[in-house]
CSV table of C-alpha atoms in Angstrom, one decimal:
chain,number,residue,atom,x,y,z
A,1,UNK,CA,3.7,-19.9,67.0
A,2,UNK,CA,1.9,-22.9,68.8
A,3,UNK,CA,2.4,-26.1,67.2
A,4,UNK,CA,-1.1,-28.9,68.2
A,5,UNK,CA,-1.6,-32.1,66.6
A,6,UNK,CA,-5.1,-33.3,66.2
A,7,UNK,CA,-6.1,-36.5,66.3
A,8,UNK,CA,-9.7,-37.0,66.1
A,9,UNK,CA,-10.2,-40.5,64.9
A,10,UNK,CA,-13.8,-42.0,66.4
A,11,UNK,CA,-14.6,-38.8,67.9
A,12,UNK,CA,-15.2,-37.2,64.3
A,13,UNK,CA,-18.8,-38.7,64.1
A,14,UNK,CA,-20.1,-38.6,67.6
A,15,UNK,CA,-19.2,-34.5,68.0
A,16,UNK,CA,-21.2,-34.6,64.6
A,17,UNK,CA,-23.9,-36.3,66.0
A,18,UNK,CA,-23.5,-34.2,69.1
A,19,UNK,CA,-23.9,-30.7,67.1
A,20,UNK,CA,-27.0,-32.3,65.2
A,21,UNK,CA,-28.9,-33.2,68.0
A,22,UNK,CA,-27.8,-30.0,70.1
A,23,UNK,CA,-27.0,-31.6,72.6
A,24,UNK,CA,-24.0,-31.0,75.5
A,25,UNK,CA,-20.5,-30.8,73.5
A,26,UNK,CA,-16.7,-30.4,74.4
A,27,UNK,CA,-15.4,-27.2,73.1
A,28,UNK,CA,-12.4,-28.1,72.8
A,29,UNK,CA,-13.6,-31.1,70.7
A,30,UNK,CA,-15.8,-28.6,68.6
A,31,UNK,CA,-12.9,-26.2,67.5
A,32,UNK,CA,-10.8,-28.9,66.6
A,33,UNK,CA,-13.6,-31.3,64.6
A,34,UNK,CA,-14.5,-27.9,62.5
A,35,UNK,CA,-10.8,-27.8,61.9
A,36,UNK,CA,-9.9,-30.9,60.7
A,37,UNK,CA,-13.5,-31.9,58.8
A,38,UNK,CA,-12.6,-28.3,56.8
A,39,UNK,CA,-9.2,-29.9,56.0
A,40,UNK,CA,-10.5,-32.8,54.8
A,41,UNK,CA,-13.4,-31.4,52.8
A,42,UNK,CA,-10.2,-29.1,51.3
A,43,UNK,CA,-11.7,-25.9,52.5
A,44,UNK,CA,-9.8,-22.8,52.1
A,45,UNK,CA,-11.6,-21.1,55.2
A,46,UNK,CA,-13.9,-21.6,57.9
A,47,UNK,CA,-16.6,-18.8,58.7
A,48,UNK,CA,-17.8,-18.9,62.2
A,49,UNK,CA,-20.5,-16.4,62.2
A,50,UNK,CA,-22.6,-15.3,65.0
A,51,UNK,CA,-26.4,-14.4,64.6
A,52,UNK,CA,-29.4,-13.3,66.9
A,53,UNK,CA,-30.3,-17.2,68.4
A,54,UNK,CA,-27.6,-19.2,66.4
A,55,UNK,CA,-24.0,-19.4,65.4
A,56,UNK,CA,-23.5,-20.3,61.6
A,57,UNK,CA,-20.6,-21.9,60.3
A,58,UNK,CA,-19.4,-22.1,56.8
A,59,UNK,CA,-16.6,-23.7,54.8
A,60,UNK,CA,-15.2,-21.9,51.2
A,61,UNK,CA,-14.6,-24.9,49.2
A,62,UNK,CA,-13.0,-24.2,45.7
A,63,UNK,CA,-13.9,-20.7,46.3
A,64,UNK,CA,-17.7,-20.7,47.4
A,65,UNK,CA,-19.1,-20.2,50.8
A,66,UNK,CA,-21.3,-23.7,52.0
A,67,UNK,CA,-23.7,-23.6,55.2
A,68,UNK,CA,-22.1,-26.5,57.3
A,69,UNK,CA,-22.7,-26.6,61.0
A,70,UNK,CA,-25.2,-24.4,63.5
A,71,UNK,CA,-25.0,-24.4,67.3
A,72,UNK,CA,-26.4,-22.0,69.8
A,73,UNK,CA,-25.0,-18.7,70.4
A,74,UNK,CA,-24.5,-19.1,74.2
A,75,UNK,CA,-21.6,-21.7,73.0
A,76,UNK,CA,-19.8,-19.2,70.3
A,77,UNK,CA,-18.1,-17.4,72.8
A,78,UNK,CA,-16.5,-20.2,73.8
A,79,UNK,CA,-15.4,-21.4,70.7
A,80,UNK,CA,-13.9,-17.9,70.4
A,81,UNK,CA,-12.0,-18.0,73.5
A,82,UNK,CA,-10.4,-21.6,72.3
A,83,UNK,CA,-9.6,-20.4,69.0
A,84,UNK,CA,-8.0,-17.3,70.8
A,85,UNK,CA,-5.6,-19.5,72.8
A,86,UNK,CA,-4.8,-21.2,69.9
A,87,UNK,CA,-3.9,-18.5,67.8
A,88,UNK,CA,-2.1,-16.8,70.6
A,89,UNK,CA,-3.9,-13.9,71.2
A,90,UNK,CA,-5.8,-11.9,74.3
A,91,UNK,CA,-9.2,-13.9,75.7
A,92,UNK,CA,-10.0,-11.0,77.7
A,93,UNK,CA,-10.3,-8.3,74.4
A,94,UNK,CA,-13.7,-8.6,73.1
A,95,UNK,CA,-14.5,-5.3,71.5
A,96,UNK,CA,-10.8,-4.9,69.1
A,97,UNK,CA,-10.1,-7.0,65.8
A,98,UNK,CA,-7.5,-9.4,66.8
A,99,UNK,CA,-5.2,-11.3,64.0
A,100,UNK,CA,-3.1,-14.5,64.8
A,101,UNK,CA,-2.4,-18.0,63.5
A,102,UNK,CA,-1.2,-21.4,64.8
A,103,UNK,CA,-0.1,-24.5,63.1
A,104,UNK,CA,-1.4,-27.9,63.1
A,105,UNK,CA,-0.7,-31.6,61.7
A,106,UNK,CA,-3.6,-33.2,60.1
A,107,UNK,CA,-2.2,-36.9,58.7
A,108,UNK,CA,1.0,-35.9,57.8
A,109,UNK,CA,0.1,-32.5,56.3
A,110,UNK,CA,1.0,-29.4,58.1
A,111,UNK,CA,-1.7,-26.4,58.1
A,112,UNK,CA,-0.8,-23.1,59.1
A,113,UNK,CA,-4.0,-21.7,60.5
A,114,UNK,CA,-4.2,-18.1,59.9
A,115,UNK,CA,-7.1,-16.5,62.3
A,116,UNK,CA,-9.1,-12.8,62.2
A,117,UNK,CA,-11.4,-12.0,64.9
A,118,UNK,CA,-13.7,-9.2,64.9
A,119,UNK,CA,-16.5,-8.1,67.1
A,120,UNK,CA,-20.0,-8.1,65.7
A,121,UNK,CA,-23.4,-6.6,66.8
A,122,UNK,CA,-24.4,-10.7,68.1
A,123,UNK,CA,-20.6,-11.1,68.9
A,124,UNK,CA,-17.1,-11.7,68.2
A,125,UNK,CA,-16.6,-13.1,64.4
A,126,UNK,CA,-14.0,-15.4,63.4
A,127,UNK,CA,-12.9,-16.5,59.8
A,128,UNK,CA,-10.1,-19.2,60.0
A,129,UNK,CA,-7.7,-19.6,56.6
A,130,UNK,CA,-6.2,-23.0,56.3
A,131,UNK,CA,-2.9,-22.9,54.3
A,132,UNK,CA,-1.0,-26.2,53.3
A,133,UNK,CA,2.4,-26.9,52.8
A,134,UNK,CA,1.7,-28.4,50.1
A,135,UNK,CA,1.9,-24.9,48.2
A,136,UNK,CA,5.9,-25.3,47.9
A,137,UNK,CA,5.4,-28.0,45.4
A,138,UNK,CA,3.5,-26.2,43.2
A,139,UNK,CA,4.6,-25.4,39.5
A,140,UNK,CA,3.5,-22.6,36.6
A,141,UNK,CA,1.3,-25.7,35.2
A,142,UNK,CA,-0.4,-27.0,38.2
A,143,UNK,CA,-1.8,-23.7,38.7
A,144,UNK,CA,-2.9,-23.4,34.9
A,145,UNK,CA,-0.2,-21.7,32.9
A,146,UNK,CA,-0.5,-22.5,29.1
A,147,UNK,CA,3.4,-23.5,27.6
A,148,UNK,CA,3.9,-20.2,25.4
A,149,UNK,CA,2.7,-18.5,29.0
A,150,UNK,CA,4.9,-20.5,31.2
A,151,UNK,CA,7.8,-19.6,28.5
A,152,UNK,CA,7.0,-15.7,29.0
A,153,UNK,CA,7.6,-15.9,32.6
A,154,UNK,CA,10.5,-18.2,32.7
A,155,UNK,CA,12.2,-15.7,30.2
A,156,UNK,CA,11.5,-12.9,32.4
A,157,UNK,CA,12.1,-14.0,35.9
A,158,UNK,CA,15.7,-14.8,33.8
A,159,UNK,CA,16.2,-10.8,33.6
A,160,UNK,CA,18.5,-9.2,36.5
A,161,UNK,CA,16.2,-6.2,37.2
A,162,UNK,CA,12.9,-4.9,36.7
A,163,UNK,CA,9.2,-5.8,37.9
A,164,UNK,CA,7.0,-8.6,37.4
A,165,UNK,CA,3.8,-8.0,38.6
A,166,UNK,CA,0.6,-10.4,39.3
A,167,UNK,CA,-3.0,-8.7,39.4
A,168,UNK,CA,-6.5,-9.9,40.4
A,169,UNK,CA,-8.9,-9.2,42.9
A,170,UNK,CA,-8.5,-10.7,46.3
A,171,UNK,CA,-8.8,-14.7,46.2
A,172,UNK,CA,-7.3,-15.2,42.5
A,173,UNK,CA,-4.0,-16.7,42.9
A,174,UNK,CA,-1.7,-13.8,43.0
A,175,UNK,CA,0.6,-14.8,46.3
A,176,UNK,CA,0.4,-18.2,45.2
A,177,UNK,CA,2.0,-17.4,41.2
A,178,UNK,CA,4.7,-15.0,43.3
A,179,UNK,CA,5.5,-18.1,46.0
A,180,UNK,CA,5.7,-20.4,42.9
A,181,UNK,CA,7.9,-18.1,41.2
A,182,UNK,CA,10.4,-17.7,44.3
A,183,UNK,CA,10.7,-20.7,44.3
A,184,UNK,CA,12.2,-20.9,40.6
A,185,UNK,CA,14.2,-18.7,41.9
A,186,UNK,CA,15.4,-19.9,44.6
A,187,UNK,CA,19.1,-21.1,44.7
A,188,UNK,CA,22.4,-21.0,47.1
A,189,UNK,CA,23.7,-18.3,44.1
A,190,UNK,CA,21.0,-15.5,45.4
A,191,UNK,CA,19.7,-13.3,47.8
A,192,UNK,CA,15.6,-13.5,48.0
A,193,UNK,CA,13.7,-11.4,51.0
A,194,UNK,CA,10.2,-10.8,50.9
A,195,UNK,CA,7.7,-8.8,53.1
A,196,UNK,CA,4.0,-9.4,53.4
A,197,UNK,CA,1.2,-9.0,55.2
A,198,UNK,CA,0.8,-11.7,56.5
A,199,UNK,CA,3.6,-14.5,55.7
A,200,UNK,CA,1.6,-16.9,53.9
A,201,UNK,CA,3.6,-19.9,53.1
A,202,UNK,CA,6.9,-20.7,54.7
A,203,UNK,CA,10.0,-21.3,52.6
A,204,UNK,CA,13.3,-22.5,53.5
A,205,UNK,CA,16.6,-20.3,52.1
A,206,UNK,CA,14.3,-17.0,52.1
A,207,UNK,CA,14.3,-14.3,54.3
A,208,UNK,CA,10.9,-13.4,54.8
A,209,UNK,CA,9.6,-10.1,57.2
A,210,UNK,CA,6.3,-9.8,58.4
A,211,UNK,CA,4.6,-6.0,58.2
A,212,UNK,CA,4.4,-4.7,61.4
A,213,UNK,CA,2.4,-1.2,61.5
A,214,UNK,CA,2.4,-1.4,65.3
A,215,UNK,CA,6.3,-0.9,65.1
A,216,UNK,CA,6.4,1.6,61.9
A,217,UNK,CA,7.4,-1.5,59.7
A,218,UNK,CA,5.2,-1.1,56.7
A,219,UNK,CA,6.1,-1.6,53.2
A,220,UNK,CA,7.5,0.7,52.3
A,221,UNK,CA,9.8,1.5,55.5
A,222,UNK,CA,10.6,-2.3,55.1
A,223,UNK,CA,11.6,-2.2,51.8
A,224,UNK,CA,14.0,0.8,51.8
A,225,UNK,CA,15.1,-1.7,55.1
A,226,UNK,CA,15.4,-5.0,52.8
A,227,UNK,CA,17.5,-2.7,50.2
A,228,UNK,CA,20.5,-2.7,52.7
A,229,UNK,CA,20.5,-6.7,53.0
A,230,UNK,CA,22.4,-7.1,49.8
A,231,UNK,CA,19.2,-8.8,48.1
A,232,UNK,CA,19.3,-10.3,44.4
A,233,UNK,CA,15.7,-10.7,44.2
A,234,UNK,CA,12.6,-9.2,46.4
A,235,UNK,CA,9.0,-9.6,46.8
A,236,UNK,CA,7.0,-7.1,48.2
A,237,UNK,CA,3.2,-8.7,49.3
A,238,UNK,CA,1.0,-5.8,47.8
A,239,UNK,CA,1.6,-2.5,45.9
A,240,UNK,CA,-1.0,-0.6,48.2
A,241,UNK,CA,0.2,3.4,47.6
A,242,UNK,CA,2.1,5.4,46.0
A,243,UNK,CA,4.9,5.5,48.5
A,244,UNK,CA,5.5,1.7,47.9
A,245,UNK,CA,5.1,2.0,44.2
A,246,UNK,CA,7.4,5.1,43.8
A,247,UNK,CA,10.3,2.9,46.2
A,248,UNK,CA,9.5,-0.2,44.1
A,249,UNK,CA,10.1,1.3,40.6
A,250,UNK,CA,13.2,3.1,42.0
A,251,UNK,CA,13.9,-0.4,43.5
A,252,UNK,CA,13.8,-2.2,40.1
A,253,UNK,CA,15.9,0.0,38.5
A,254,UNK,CA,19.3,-0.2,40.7
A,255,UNK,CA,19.7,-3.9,39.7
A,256,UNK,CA,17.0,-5.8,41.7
A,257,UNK,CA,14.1,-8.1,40.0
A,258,UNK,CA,11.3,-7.4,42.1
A,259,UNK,CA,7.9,-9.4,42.5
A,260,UNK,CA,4.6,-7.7,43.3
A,261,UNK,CA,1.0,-7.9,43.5
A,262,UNK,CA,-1.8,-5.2,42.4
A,263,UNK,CA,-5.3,-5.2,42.3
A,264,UNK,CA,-6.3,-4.6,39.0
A,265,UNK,CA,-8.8,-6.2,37.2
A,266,UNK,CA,-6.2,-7.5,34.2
A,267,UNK,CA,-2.8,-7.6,33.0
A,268,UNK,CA,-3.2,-4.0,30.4
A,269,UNK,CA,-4.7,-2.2,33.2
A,270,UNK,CA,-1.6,-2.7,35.2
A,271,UNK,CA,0.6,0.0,33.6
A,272,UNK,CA,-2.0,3.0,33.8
A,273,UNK,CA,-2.7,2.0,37.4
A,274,UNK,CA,1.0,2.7,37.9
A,275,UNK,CA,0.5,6.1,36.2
A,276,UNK,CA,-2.5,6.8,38.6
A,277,UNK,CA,0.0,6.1,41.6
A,278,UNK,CA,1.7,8.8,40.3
A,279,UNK,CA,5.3,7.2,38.5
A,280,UNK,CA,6.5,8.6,35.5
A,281,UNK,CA,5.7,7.2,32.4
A,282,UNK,CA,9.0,6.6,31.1
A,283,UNK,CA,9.9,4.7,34.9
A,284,UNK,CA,7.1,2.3,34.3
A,285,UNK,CA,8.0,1.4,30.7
A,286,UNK,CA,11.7,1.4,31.8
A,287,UNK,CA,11.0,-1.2,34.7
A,288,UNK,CA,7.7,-3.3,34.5
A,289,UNK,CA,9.3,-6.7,32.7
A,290,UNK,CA,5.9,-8.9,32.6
A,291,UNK,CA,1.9,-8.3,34.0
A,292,UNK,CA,0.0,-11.5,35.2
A,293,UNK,CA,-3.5,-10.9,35.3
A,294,UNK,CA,-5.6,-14.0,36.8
A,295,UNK,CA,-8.4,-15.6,38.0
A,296,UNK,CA,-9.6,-18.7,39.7
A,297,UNK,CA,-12.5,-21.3,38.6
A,298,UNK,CA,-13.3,-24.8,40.0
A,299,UNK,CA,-12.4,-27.7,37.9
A,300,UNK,CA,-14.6,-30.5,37.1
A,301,UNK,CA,-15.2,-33.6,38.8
A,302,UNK,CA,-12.3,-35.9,37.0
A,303,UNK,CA,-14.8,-38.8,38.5
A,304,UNK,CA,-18.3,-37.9,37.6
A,305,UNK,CA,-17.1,-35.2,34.4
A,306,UNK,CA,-19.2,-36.4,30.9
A,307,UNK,CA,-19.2,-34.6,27.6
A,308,UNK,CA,-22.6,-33.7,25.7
A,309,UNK,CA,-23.1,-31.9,22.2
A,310,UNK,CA,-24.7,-28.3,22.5
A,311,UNK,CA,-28.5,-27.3,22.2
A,312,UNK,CA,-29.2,-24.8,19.5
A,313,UNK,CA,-30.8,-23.0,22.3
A,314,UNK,CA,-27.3,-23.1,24.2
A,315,UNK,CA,-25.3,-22.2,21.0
A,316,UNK,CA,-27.5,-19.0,20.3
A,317,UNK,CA,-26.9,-18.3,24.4
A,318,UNK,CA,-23.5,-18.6,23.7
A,319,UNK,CA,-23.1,-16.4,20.6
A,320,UNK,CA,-24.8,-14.2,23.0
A,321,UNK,CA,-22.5,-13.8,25.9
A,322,UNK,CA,-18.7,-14.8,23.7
A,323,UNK,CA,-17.6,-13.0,20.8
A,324,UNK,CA,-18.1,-14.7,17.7
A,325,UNK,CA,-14.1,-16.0,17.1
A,326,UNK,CA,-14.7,-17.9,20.5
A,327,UNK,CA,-18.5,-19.0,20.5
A,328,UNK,CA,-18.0,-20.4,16.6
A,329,UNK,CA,-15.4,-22.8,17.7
A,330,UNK,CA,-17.3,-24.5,20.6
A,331,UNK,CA,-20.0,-27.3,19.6
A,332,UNK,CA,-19.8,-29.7,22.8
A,333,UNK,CA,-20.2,-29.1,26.4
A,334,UNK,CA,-18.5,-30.5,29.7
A,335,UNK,CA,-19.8,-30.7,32.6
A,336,UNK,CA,-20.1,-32.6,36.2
A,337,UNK,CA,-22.9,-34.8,36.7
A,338,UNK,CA,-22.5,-34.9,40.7
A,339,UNK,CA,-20.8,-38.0,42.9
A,340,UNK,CA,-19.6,-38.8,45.8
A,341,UNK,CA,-15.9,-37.8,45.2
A,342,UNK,CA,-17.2,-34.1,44.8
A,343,UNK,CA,-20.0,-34.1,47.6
A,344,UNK,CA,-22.3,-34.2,44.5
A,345,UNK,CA,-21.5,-30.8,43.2
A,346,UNK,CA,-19.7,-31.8,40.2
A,347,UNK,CA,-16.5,-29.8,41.1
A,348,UNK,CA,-14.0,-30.5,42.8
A,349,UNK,CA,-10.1,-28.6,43.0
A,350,UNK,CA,-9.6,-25.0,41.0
A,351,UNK,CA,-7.0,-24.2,38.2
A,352,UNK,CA,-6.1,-20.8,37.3
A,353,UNK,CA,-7.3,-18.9,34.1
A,354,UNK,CA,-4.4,-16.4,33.0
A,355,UNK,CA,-2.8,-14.1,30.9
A,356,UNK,CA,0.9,-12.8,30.3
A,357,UNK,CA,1.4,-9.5,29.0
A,358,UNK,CA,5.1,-9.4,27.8
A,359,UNK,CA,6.1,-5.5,28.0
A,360,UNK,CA,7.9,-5.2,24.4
A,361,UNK,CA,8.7,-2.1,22.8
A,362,UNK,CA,5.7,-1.3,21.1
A,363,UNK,CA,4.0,-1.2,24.4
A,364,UNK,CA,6.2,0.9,26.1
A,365,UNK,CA,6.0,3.5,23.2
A,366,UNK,CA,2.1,3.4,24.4
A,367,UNK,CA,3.2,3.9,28.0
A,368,UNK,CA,5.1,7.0,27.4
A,369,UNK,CA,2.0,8.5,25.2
A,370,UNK,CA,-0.2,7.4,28.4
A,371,UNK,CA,-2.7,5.1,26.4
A,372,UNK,CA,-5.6,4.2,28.2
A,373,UNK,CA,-5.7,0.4,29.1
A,374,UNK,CA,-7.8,-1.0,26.3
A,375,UNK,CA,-5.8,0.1,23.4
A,376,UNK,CA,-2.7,-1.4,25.6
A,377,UNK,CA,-4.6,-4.7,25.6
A,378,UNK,CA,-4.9,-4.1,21.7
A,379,UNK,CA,-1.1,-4.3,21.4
A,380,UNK,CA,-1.0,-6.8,23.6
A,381,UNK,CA,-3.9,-9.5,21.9
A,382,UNK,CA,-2.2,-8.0,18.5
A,383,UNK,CA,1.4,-9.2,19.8
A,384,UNK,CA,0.2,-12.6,20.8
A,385,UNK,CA,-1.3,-12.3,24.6
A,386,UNK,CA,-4.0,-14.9,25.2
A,387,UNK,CA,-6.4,-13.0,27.2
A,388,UNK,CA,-8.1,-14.9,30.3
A,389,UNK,CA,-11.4,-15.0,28.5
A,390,UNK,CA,-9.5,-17.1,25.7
A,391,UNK,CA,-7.6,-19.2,28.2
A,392,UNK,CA,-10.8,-19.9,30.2
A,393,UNK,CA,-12.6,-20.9,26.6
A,394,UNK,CA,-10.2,-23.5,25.9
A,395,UNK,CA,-9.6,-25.4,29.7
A,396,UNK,CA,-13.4,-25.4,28.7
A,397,UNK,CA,-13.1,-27.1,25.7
A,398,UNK,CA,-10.6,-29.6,27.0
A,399,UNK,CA,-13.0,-30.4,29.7
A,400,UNK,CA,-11.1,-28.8,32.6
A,401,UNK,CA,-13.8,-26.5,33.4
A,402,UNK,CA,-17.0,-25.5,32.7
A,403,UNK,CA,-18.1,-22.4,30.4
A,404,UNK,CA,-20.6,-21.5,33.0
A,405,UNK,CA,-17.7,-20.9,35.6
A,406,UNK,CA,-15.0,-19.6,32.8
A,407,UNK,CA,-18.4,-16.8,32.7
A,408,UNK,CA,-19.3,-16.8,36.1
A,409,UNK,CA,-15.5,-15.5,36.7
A,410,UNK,CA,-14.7,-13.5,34.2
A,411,UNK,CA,-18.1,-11.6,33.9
A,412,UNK,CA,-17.9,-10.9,30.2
């Protein structure tokens, strides 16, 4: 993995001014300004995408795509071919997808710089996702988790054996909750391995594997492999097929605790995707200890965030699109007004919205009768689960977010 320190200083503002006016520009210069000014502006990807005349590129800041930067398409092949050598990989392969990363040192923080290139019909494509260090200092608050939530977990993760599982689409969270949970973990008295696709965050006294298809090293093949390394605890990147899942389960149950990801759309649906993957009924309720389901929303401005009372207009909108138990309770509204701290957008950072679905005995007893998801999310709301819809309503209320996004997200 190459390791390249940027140091931009002065030249920030004149390669600026350089792509404004279109006028001649270092590449070299280019690929690293677009670097560090997404690093800065806290982006969680840059987009450089290729069009009939021009080249487009875009940051995702706090999960939405922004137009930044254009420059002519006779220069994006360039720019490919830099970000190539950077991220290690062949300049002379222009019509494969290509996958690589490199590392760089941006005022003291380290980025790990994780690169996907695919050929397009107006050229090669390249999406660039920035990781920081800084994700091994995170804790079950910092990324949202209510107390009784953060309790749930910390009294499974306390359990010798069995799954716990985080769900969400792609983007919500879920490797970051696992990474934050290893690292609870963590400790010179166990054995953790993981394997993913790709190694997202590095962390010291892990082992972690990278998949491999190239060399037959998927996860499943890896993780009958990690079962011979004497492991206390594993985490397996993604539950993709049943061949995972059915070594996973069978995993769980000789005595390991074993951390996952699925893509479901909350925690009840979890257990019946399991069934659809073909595992038994009873394995499922015997092994799954806890289901995370998540999303992610952007918080308000802390700078520019005010408080107004409700519109009847807005409160009859409301009633409208929240059931009544949640709409009844709400009377003000938070919101960002725009400044500089937030590039006038009113939002700036994003916190997690959550639930924790405890798998207790009357849930189980649903498992083995194969009950569909919503009656399992009955039992579950019945038994005391805060559903993310809840959670969302009341970092809204406390001014953390907005309802707007707690809807946007959760499309309810």
């Amino acid at each position: 993995m190459a390791r390249t320190v940027f140091v931009m200083g002065e030249t920030r503002d004149k390669v600026k001014n350089e792509l404004a006016r279109g006028s001649a520009i270092s590449i070299v210069a280019l690929v690293n300004f677009l670097i560090e000014e997404a690093g800065l502006m806290h982006a969680s990807d840059i987009h450089i995408v290729p069009e009939e005349k021009n080249t487009r590129v875009r940051y995702r800041i706090d999960g939405i795509l922004e137009d930044k930067h254009t420059y002519p398409n006779s220069l994006n092949q360039s720019v490919i071919s830099r970000i190539k050598v950077l991220a290690g990989v062949r300049t002379d392969e222009h019509q494969a997808a290509q996958d690589g990363r490199f590392t760089i040192n941006l005022d003291g923080v380290i980025m790990d710089i994780r690169v996907s290139i695919v050929p397009t019909y107006h050229g090669e494509n390249a999406v660039l996702r920035i990781l920081s260090d800084k994700a091994e200092n995170f804790s079950l608050e910092a990324l949202g988790f209510s107390d009784g939530d953060r309790r749930k977990i910390l009294k499974a993760i306390k359990k010798p054996f069995g799954m716990i599982l985080s769900t969400g689409p792609t983007g919500s969270g879920k490797t970051t909750t696992l990474y934050t949970i290893i690292r609870l973990l963590n400790s010179r008295e166990s054995s953790i391995v993981t394997i993913e696709d790709p190694i997202e965050y590095s962390i010291g006294g892990i082992t972690q594997i990278q998949v491999n298809s190239r060399s037959g090293l998927t996860f499943a093949n890896g993780l009958r492999s990690i079962l011979r390394q004497d492991p206390n605890v594993i985490m397996v990147g993604e539950i993709r097929d049943v061949e995972t899942a059915s070594i996973a389960v069978n995993t769980s149950l000789t005595g390991h605790l074993l951390l996952s990801t699925l893509h479901t759309t909350d925690a009840a649906t979890t257990l019946p995707r399991l069934l659809d993957m073909k595992i038994e009924p009873f394995l499922v309720a015997s092994t799954v200890n806890v289901a995370i389901g998540q999303r992610l929303l952007r918080r308000i401005c802390k700078t520019c965030r005010k408080e107004r009372a409700m519109t009847s207009a807005e409160k009859d909108s409301l009633t409208e699109s929240l059931p009544e138990s949640l709409s009844a309770s709400i009377n003000s509204m938070w919101h960002g007004t725009g400044c500089d701290e937030c590039n006038k957008t009113g939002y700036k950072g994003r916190v997690g919205i959550n639930e924790v679905m405890l798998v207790d005995q009357e849930i189980r007893e649903a498992i083995l009768l194969k009950s569909s998801a919503k009656e399992i999310k009955r039992i579950a709301v019945k038994n005391g689960m805060t559903t993310m819809l809840e959670d969302g309503i009341e970092k809204a209320k406390q001014g953390v977010t907005t309802i707007e996004e707690v809807l946007r997200v959760i499309h309810e």
